[in-house]
Amino acid sequence: MKGAAVVAGCLLAGMAQAAQVTDPVQVTGGRIVGTAADGVNVFKGVPFAAPPVGQLRWRAPQPVVPWQGVKTAQAYAPACAQTAAWIPDPKSEDCLYLNVWAPAQARKLPVIVWIHGGGYYGGTGAQPGYDGGNLARRGVVVVTINYRLGIFGFFAHPELTAESPDKASGNQGMEDQVAALRWVRQNIAAFGGDPARVTIMGESAGGESVAVLVASPLAKGLFQRAISQSGNFAMPIDASENALFDRTAAEQAGVAFTRAVGAKRLADLRALPVAALQKPAWAPHPIVDGHLLREDLTTTYRNHRQNDVPLLAGWNAEEGKDLAPEILGTDKFTAASHKALVAKLLGHAPSTAVLATYPGATDAEARASIDRLTTDWWGWRTWYWAALQAQYGQARPYLYYFTHRPTEPLTPCGYGCGAGHGAEIQYVFDHLGQDPRPWSAYDRQLAARLADTWASFARTGTPNGKGLPDWPAFDGRPATILRIGDAADLQARGRLPDFSLFGETGKH
């Protein structure tokens, strides 16, 4: 969602020492050079697939186009073509590039591949808040990636399905993520990374992408751990949601879109400029295409078809105020509309118990309840997913609940405020220095601890390590959910919701 993709702050004004050019590195397609400073080698704008333009628009990602000589990889590539105004230009269809941060003299270090959020319609791996330098200094190689977005990344059409060797369409952005992971497997050793210790990690749509990749047969063997922050919405968690992700329905929506832009066939669509294709509204998300994604999550786990890797997942205590307007398509939460909006959020008529727990007798009560319900329902979906792994998997899941309200910013906050959507990102990347607010000592301690914890998980498959708080494996019980925050945070926001209101694993 948008909160994960809002630019987290200004680029750092400078480095402690002047950047130097790295030695050339051989990767798929040719040799590249990056920059070296403060003990970290950085490579930006490295191609991992051919530009998906012209006749390659909407096709599965194709092999990198080789180049002659040494390519300078010292500047970010454009963001993928998108309608998100909060991502600055340049934006382009030619966007399948990634970025690498590696400690100098790295040898067989664990790798984290970051998948950005942005509701599948916005974002880029080049956002300042995703700079991998501080994680790399903890002995991790960090990769951030771009993937096709919006109409270019999640568009199904009968002609596309027919021309595909896999007889599938609609998940181009997800296939880009798989292509990036294949590039990592083939090339990361050249940067000092260990291709046998790759962690996929993302937030919001990136966290949902992690859920899809864990369930996808195409991603088998491409990663060994998974971290999902505030994700698992755009993914059918059981058979009751399959209709929302149906390929036939997605193809029909593609045909309707084709007519709406005045085209008749796929060739006409490929001839249209980017701006023309971005005019109609489009709701991008992964679908069950029979190829990248074959079924709902519950069916996958019950049949032990997931990529069975250690999982670290969680959500924040105040997601709803950011997510409810996006999910429900309105910010008008009134007593009169309350029951209908609750039903729309849940996908079915609410029970008496749900309405009693989240009442809406007045407009103020309805607003507060929708915010809280959205947060709790979001958390339940994450809890459900982790419980599936605990019940049907061999690898251990770890679940967190982020309750901390960061120090107030110097200017009014509009999105992701408090313990809102994306609030944890600046802690996980240890990037409080990008924001000039007067951070507390606890803020700084928490950022160091969470970055250390995430790095430990990438290194060993467990978030536990020397000097870190004990984090039990999640087994379905609330006591095994790690609540992140100080005493005041836990007192104000640490109470977990009653997940039985929404369903239980295997019984939803």
Coordinates of C-alpha atoms in Angstrom, one line a residue, residues 49-419:
A49 CA 15.9 -8.9 -17.6
A50 CA 15.4 -7.4 -21.0
P51 CA 13.4 -4.1 -21.2
P52 CA 9.7 -5.3 -21.4
V53 CA 8.8 -2.8 -24.2
G54 CA 7.3 -3.1 -27.6
Q55 CA 6.4 -6.7 -28.4
L56 CA 7.7 -7.7 -24.9
R57 CA 5.0 -5.6 -23.2
W58 CA 3.1 -8.0 -20.9
R59 CA 5.2 -11.0 -21.8
A60 CA 7.1 -12.9 -19.1
P61 CA 10.5 -11.4 -18.4
Q62 CA 13.1 -12.2 -21.1
P63 CA 16.9 -12.7 -20.7
V64 CA 19.2 -9.8 -20.1
V65 CA 20.5 -8.1 -23.3
P66 CA 24.3 -8.3 -23.2
W67 CA 26.5 -5.2 -23.4
Q68 CA 30.0 -4.5 -24.5
G69 CA 32.7 -3.1 -22.3
V70 CA 32.1 -2.2 -18.6
K71 CA 28.7 -0.8 -17.6
T72 CA 28.7 1.9 -15.0
A73 CA 26.2 0.9 -12.3
Q74 CA 26.3 4.0 -10.1
A75 CA 22.8 5.5 -10.6
Y76 CA 19.3 4.1 -10.0
A77 CA 17.3 3.1 -13.0
P78 CA 13.9 4.8 -13.6
A79 CA 10.9 3.6 -11.5
C80 CA 8.5 1.3 -13.3
A81 CA 5.7 3.1 -15.2
Q82 CA 3.0 3.9 -12.6
T83 CA 0.3 6.3 -11.7
A84 CA 1.6 6.9 -8.1
A85 CA 2.3 10.7 -7.8
W86 CA 4.4 10.1 -4.6
I87 CA 7.1 8.5 -6.7
P88 CA 9.1 11.1 -8.6
D89 CA 10.1 10.9 -12.2
P90 CA 11.7 9.3 -14.2
K91 CA 9.3 6.5 -14.7
S92 CA 9.5 4.0 -17.6
E93 CA 8.5 0.7 -19.0
D94 CA 12.2 0.0 -19.2
C95 CA 12.6 -0.6 -15.5
L96 CA 13.7 -4.2 -14.7
Y97 CA 16.8 -3.3 -12.8
L98 CA 18.0 -4.1 -9.3
N99 CA 20.5 -2.6 -6.8
V100 CA 23.1 -4.3 -4.6
W101 CA 24.8 -3.3 -1.3
A102 CA 27.6 -5.6 -0.3
P103 CA 30.3 -5.3 2.5
A104 CA 33.7 -4.8 1.1
Q105 CA 35.6 -8.1 1.1
A106 CA 32.3 -10.0 1.5
R107 CA 32.5 -13.8 1.4
K108 CA 29.4 -16.1 1.3
L109 CA 27.3 -13.7 3.4
P110 CA 23.5 -14.1 3.7
V111 CA 21.4 -12.2 1.2
I112 CA 18.2 -10.2 1.7
V113 CA 16.1 -9.4 -1.4
W114 CA 13.8 -6.5 -0.7
I115 CA 10.4 -6.3 -2.5
H116 CA 8.9 -2.8 -2.3
G117 CA 5.3 -2.1 -1.4
G118 CA 2.9 0.3 -3.1
G119 CA -0.3 -1.6 -3.7
Y120 CA 1.1 -3.1 -6.9
Y121 CA 0.5 0.2 -8.5
G122 CA 3.4 2.3 -7.1
G123 CA 6.9 2.2 -5.6
T124 CA 10.4 1.5 -6.6
G125 CA 13.4 -0.3 -5.1
A126 CA 15.3 3.0 -5.3
Q127 CA 13.4 4.8 -2.5
P128 CA 15.8 6.3 0.0
G129 CA 14.3 4.4 2.9
Y130 CA 15.3 1.1 1.2
D131 CA 19.0 2.0 1.1
G132 CA 20.7 -1.3 2.1
G133 CA 23.9 0.2 3.5
N134 CA 23.2 -0.1 7.2
L135 CA 22.0 -3.7 6.9
A136 CA 25.0 -4.5 4.8
R137 CA 27.3 -3.2 7.6
R138 CA 25.8 -6.0 9.7
G139 CA 27.2 -8.6 7.4
V140 CA 24.4 -9.0 4.9
V141 CA 24.2 -8.5 1.1
V142 CA 21.1 -6.5 0.3
V143 CA 19.3 -6.4 -3.0
T144 CA 16.3 -4.2 -3.9
I145 CA 14.4 -4.8 -7.0
N146 CA 11.9 -3.2 -9.4
Y147 CA 8.9 -5.1 -10.9
R148 CA 6.2 -4.1 -13.3
L149 CA 3.3 -2.3 -11.7
G150 CA -0.3 -1.5 -12.4
I151 CA -1.7 -2.3 -15.9
F152 CA 1.8 -3.3 -17.1
G153 CA 2.4 -5.8 -14.2
F154 CA -1.0 -7.3 -13.5
F155 CA -3.0 -7.6 -16.8
A156 CA -4.7 -10.7 -18.0
H157 CA -6.2 -11.2 -21.5
P158 CA -7.2 -14.2 -23.5
E159 CA -4.7 -13.3 -26.3
L160 CA -1.9 -13.0 -23.7
T161 CA -2.8 -16.4 -22.3
A162 CA -2.9 -18.0 -25.7
E163 CA 0.5 -16.6 -26.8
S164 CA 2.2 -17.6 -23.5
P165 CA 4.2 -20.8 -23.5
D166 CA 2.8 -21.4 -20.0
K167 CA -0.8 -20.6 -21.1
A168 CA -1.1 -18.0 -18.3
S169 CA -1.3 -14.2 -18.0
G170 CA -1.9 -11.6 -15.3
N171 CA 1.1 -12.0 -13.0
Q172 CA 3.8 -10.2 -15.0
G173 CA 5.0 -8.3 -11.9
M174 CA 5.3 -11.5 -9.9
E175 CA 7.2 -13.2 -12.7
D176 CA 9.6 -10.2 -12.7
Q177 CA 10.2 -10.9 -9.0
V178 CA 11.0 -14.6 -9.8
A179 CA 13.4 -13.4 -12.6
A180 CA 15.2 -11.2 -10.1
L181 CA 15.6 -14.1 -7.7
R182 CA 17.0 -16.2 -10.5
W183 CA 19.5 -13.5 -11.2
V184 CA 20.4 -13.4 -7.6
R185 CA 21.0 -17.2 -7.5
Q186 CA 23.2 -16.9 -10.6
N187 CA 25.1 -13.8 -9.8
I188 CA 25.2 -12.9 -6.1
A189 CA 28.3 -14.9 -5.3
A190 CA 30.2 -12.4 -7.4
F191 CA 29.3 -9.8 -4.8
G192 CA 30.2 -12.0 -1.8
G193 CA 26.7 -13.3 -1.2
D194 CA 25.7 -16.9 -0.5
P195 CA 23.1 -18.1 -3.1
A196 CA 22.1 -20.8 -0.6
R197 CA 21.1 -18.3 2.1
V198 CA 18.7 -15.9 0.4
T199 CA 15.9 -14.2 2.3
I200 CA 13.0 -12.6 0.5
M201 CA 11.6 -9.6 2.4
G202 CA 8.9 -7.1 1.7
E203 CA 6.3 -4.8 3.2
S204 CA 2.6 -4.3 2.2
A205 CA 2.3 -5.4 -1.4
G206 CA 5.9 -6.6 -1.0
G207 CA 4.9 -8.6 2.0
E208 CA 2.0 -10.0 0.0
S209 CA 4.4 -10.9 -2.8
V210 CA 6.4 -12.8 -0.2
A211 CA 3.3 -14.9 0.6
V212 CA 2.7 -15.5 -3.1
L213 CA 6.4 -16.5 -3.7
V214 CA 6.3 -18.9 -0.7
A215 CA 3.2 -20.6 -2.4
S216 CA 4.6 -20.5 -5.9
P217 CA 6.2 -23.5 -7.6
L218 CA 8.1 -21.2 -9.8
A219 CA 10.1 -19.9 -6.8
K220 CA 11.1 -23.3 -5.5
G221 CA 14.7 -23.3 -4.4
L222 CA 15.3 -19.5 -5.1
F223 CA 15.2 -18.5 -1.4
Q224 CA 15.7 -20.1 2.0
R225 CA 13.9 -17.7 4.4
A226 CA 10.9 -15.3 4.1
I227 CA 10.1 -12.0 5.9
S228 CA 6.6 -10.4 5.4
Q229 CA 5.8 -7.1 7.0
S230 CA 2.1 -6.0 7.0
G231 CA 1.3 -8.1 3.9
N232 CA -1.0 -11.0 2.9
F233 CA -4.1 -9.1 1.6
A234 CA -3.9 -9.7 -2.2
M235 CA -3.7 -13.4 -1.8
P236 CA -6.5 -16.0 -1.5
I237 CA -6.1 -17.5 1.9
D238 CA -8.7 -20.2 1.4
A239 CA -11.1 -21.5 -1.2
S240 CA -13.8 -19.0 -0.3
E241 CA -11.7 -16.2 -1.8
N242 CA -10.7 -17.9 -5.0
A243 CA -13.4 -16.1 -7.0
L244 CA -11.6 -12.8 -6.2
F245 CA -8.4 -14.1 -7.9
D246 CA -9.9 -16.1 -10.8
R247 CA -8.0 -16.0 -14.1
T248 CA -11.1 -16.2 -16.3
A249 CA -12.6 -13.1 -14.5
A250 CA -9.3 -11.4 -14.8
E251 CA -9.2 -12.1 -18.5
Q252 CA -12.7 -10.7 -18.9
A253 CA -11.6 -7.6 -17.1
G254 CA -8.8 -7.3 -19.6
V255 CA -11.1 -7.6 -22.5
A256 CA -13.3 -4.8 -21.0
F257 CA -10.2 -2.7 -20.5
T258 CA -9.2 -3.2 -24.1
R259 CA -12.6 -1.9 -25.3
A260 CA -12.4 1.0 -22.9
V261 CA -9.1 2.3 -24.5
G262 CA -10.5 1.9 -28.0
A263 CA -8.5 -1.1 -28.9
K264 CA -9.6 -4.3 -30.6
R265 CA -6.7 -6.7 -30.2
L266 CA -3.6 -7.2 -28.2
A267 CA -1.5 -5.7 -31.0
D268 CA -3.5 -2.5 -30.7
L269 CA -2.8 -2.4 -27.0
R270 CA 0.9 -2.9 -27.5
A271 CA 0.9 0.1 -29.9
L272 CA -0.6 2.5 -27.4
P273 CA 1.6 4.9 -25.4
V274 CA 2.0 4.5 -21.7
A275 CA -0.2 7.5 -20.9
A276 CA -3.2 6.1 -22.8
L277 CA -3.0 2.8 -20.9
Q278 CA -2.8 4.5 -17.6
K279 CA -6.0 6.7 -18.0
P280 CA -8.6 4.1 -17.1
A281 CA -8.7 3.0 -13.5
W282 CA -7.1 -0.4 -12.9
A283 CA -6.9 -2.5 -9.7
P284 CA -3.7 -4.6 -9.9
H285 CA -3.1 -7.7 -7.9
P286 CA -1.8 -11.3 -8.4
I287 CA -4.2 -13.9 -9.6
V288 CA -4.5 -17.7 -9.5
D289 CA -3.2 -18.2 -13.1
G290 CA -2.5 -21.9 -12.9
H291 CA 1.2 -21.3 -13.5
L292 CA 2.8 -18.9 -11.0
L293 CA 0.0 -19.4 -8.5
R294 CA -2.1 -22.6 -8.7
E295 CA -4.5 -22.4 -5.7
D296 CA -5.4 -20.7 -2.5
L297 CA -3.0 -20.7 0.5
T298 CA -4.9 -23.2 2.7
T299 CA -5.0 -25.8 -0.1
T300 CA -1.3 -25.3 -0.8
Y301 CA -0.3 -25.7 2.9
R302 CA -2.6 -28.7 3.6
N303 CA -1.0 -30.5 0.7
H304 CA 2.5 -29.4 1.7
R305 CA 3.1 -27.7 -1.6
Q306 CA 4.5 -24.5 -0.1
N307 CA 8.2 -23.6 -0.2
D308 CA 8.8 -24.7 3.3
V309 CA 11.2 -22.1 4.7
P310 CA 11.4 -20.2 8.0
L311 CA 8.9 -17.4 8.1
L312 CA 9.0 -14.1 10.0
A313 CA 5.8 -12.1 9.6
G314 CA 3.8 -9.4 11.4
W315 CA 1.7 -6.3 11.4
N316 CA 1.4 -2.9 13.1
A317 CA -1.0 -1.7 15.7
E318 CA -2.5 1.2 13.8
E319 CA -2.6 0.0 10.2
G320 CA -6.3 0.7 9.8
K321 CA -6.3 4.5 9.6
D322 CA -4.1 4.2 6.5
L323 CA -5.5 1.0 4.9
A324 CA -9.2 1.3 5.5
P325 CA -9.7 4.2 2.9
E326 CA -7.6 2.3 0.3
I327 CA -9.3 -1.0 0.8
L328 CA -12.9 0.3 1.1
G329 CA -12.5 3.1 -1.5
T330 CA -13.9 5.8 0.8
D331 CA -13.0 7.8 3.9
K332 CA -16.6 8.4 4.8
F333 CA -17.2 6.0 7.7
T334 CA -20.6 6.8 9.1
A335 CA -23.2 5.0 11.3
A336 CA -25.5 4.7 8.3
S337 CA -22.8 2.9 6.2
H338 CA -21.1 1.0 9.0
K339 CA -22.6 -2.5 8.5
A340 CA -22.2 -2.4 4.7
L341 CA -18.6 -1.3 5.0
V342 CA -17.8 -4.0 7.6
A343 CA -19.3 -6.6 5.2
K344 CA -17.3 -5.2 2.3
L345 CA -14.1 -5.5 4.3
L346 CA -14.7 -9.0 5.5
G347 CA -16.2 -10.3 2.2
H348 CA -19.3 -11.6 3.9
A349 CA -22.1 -10.4 6.2
P350 CA -20.7 -9.7 9.7
S351 CA -21.7 -11.7 12.7
T352 CA -23.5 -10.3 15.7
A353 CA -20.3 -10.7 17.7
V354 CA -18.2 -8.8 15.1
L355 CA -20.7 -5.9 15.2
A356 CA -20.8 -5.9 19.0
T357 CA -17.0 -5.8 19.1
Y358 CA -16.7 -3.1 16.4
P359 CA -19.9 -1.0 16.9
G360 CA -21.0 1.9 14.8
A361 CA -23.9 3.6 16.5
T362 CA -22.5 7.1 15.9
D363 CA -20.3 8.4 13.1
A364 CA -17.3 8.8 15.5
E365 CA -17.8 5.2 16.8
A366 CA -18.0 3.9 13.2
R367 CA -14.8 5.7 12.3
A368 CA -12.9 4.3 15.3
S369 CA -14.3 0.8 14.8
I370 CA -13.5 0.6 11.1
D371 CA -9.9 1.7 11.8
R372 CA -9.6 -0.9 14.5
L373 CA -11.3 -3.6 12.6
T374 CA -9.1 -3.1 9.5
T375 CA -6.0 -3.4 11.7
D376 CA -7.3 -6.5 13.4
W377 CA -8.6 -8.2 10.2
W378 CA -5.2 -7.4 8.6
G379 CA -3.5 -9.0 11.5
W380 CA -5.7 -12.0 11.5
R381 CA -4.8 -12.7 7.8
T382 CA -1.1 -12.6 8.8
W383 CA -1.8 -14.8 11.9
Y384 CA -3.8 -17.3 9.7
W385 CA -0.9 -17.6 7.3
A386 CA 1.7 -18.1 10.0
A387 CA -0.6 -20.6 11.7
L388 CA -0.8 -22.6 8.4
Q389 CA 3.0 -22.8 8.4
A390 CA 3.0 -23.8 12.1
Q391 CA 0.4 -26.5 11.4
Y392 CA 1.5 -27.9 8.1
G393 CA 5.2 -26.9 7.7
Q394 CA 8.5 -28.2 9.0
A395 CA 10.3 -24.8 9.2
R396 CA 9.4 -22.5 12.1
P397 CA 7.3 -19.3 11.7
Y398 CA 7.8 -16.3 13.9
L399 CA 5.1 -13.7 14.4
Y400 CA 5.3 -10.1 15.6
Y401 CA 3.0 -7.2 16.5
F402 CA 4.6 -3.8 16.2
T403 CA 3.0 -1.5 18.8
H404 CA 5.6 1.3 18.9
R405 CA 4.6 4.9 18.1
P406 CA 7.8 6.6 16.8
T407 CA 8.7 10.0 18.1
E408 CA 6.4 12.7 16.5
P409 CA 7.8 14.2 13.3
L410 CA 8.7 17.9 13.1
T411 CA 6.0 18.5 10.4
P412 CA 2.5 17.0 10.4
C413 CA 2.3 13.4 9.4
G414 CA -0.3 12.3 6.8
Y415 CA 0.3 8.6 6.3
G416 CA 1.9 5.8 8.3
C417 CA 1.7 8.0 11.4
G418 CA 2.1 6.5 14.8
A419 CA 2.3 2.7 14.6

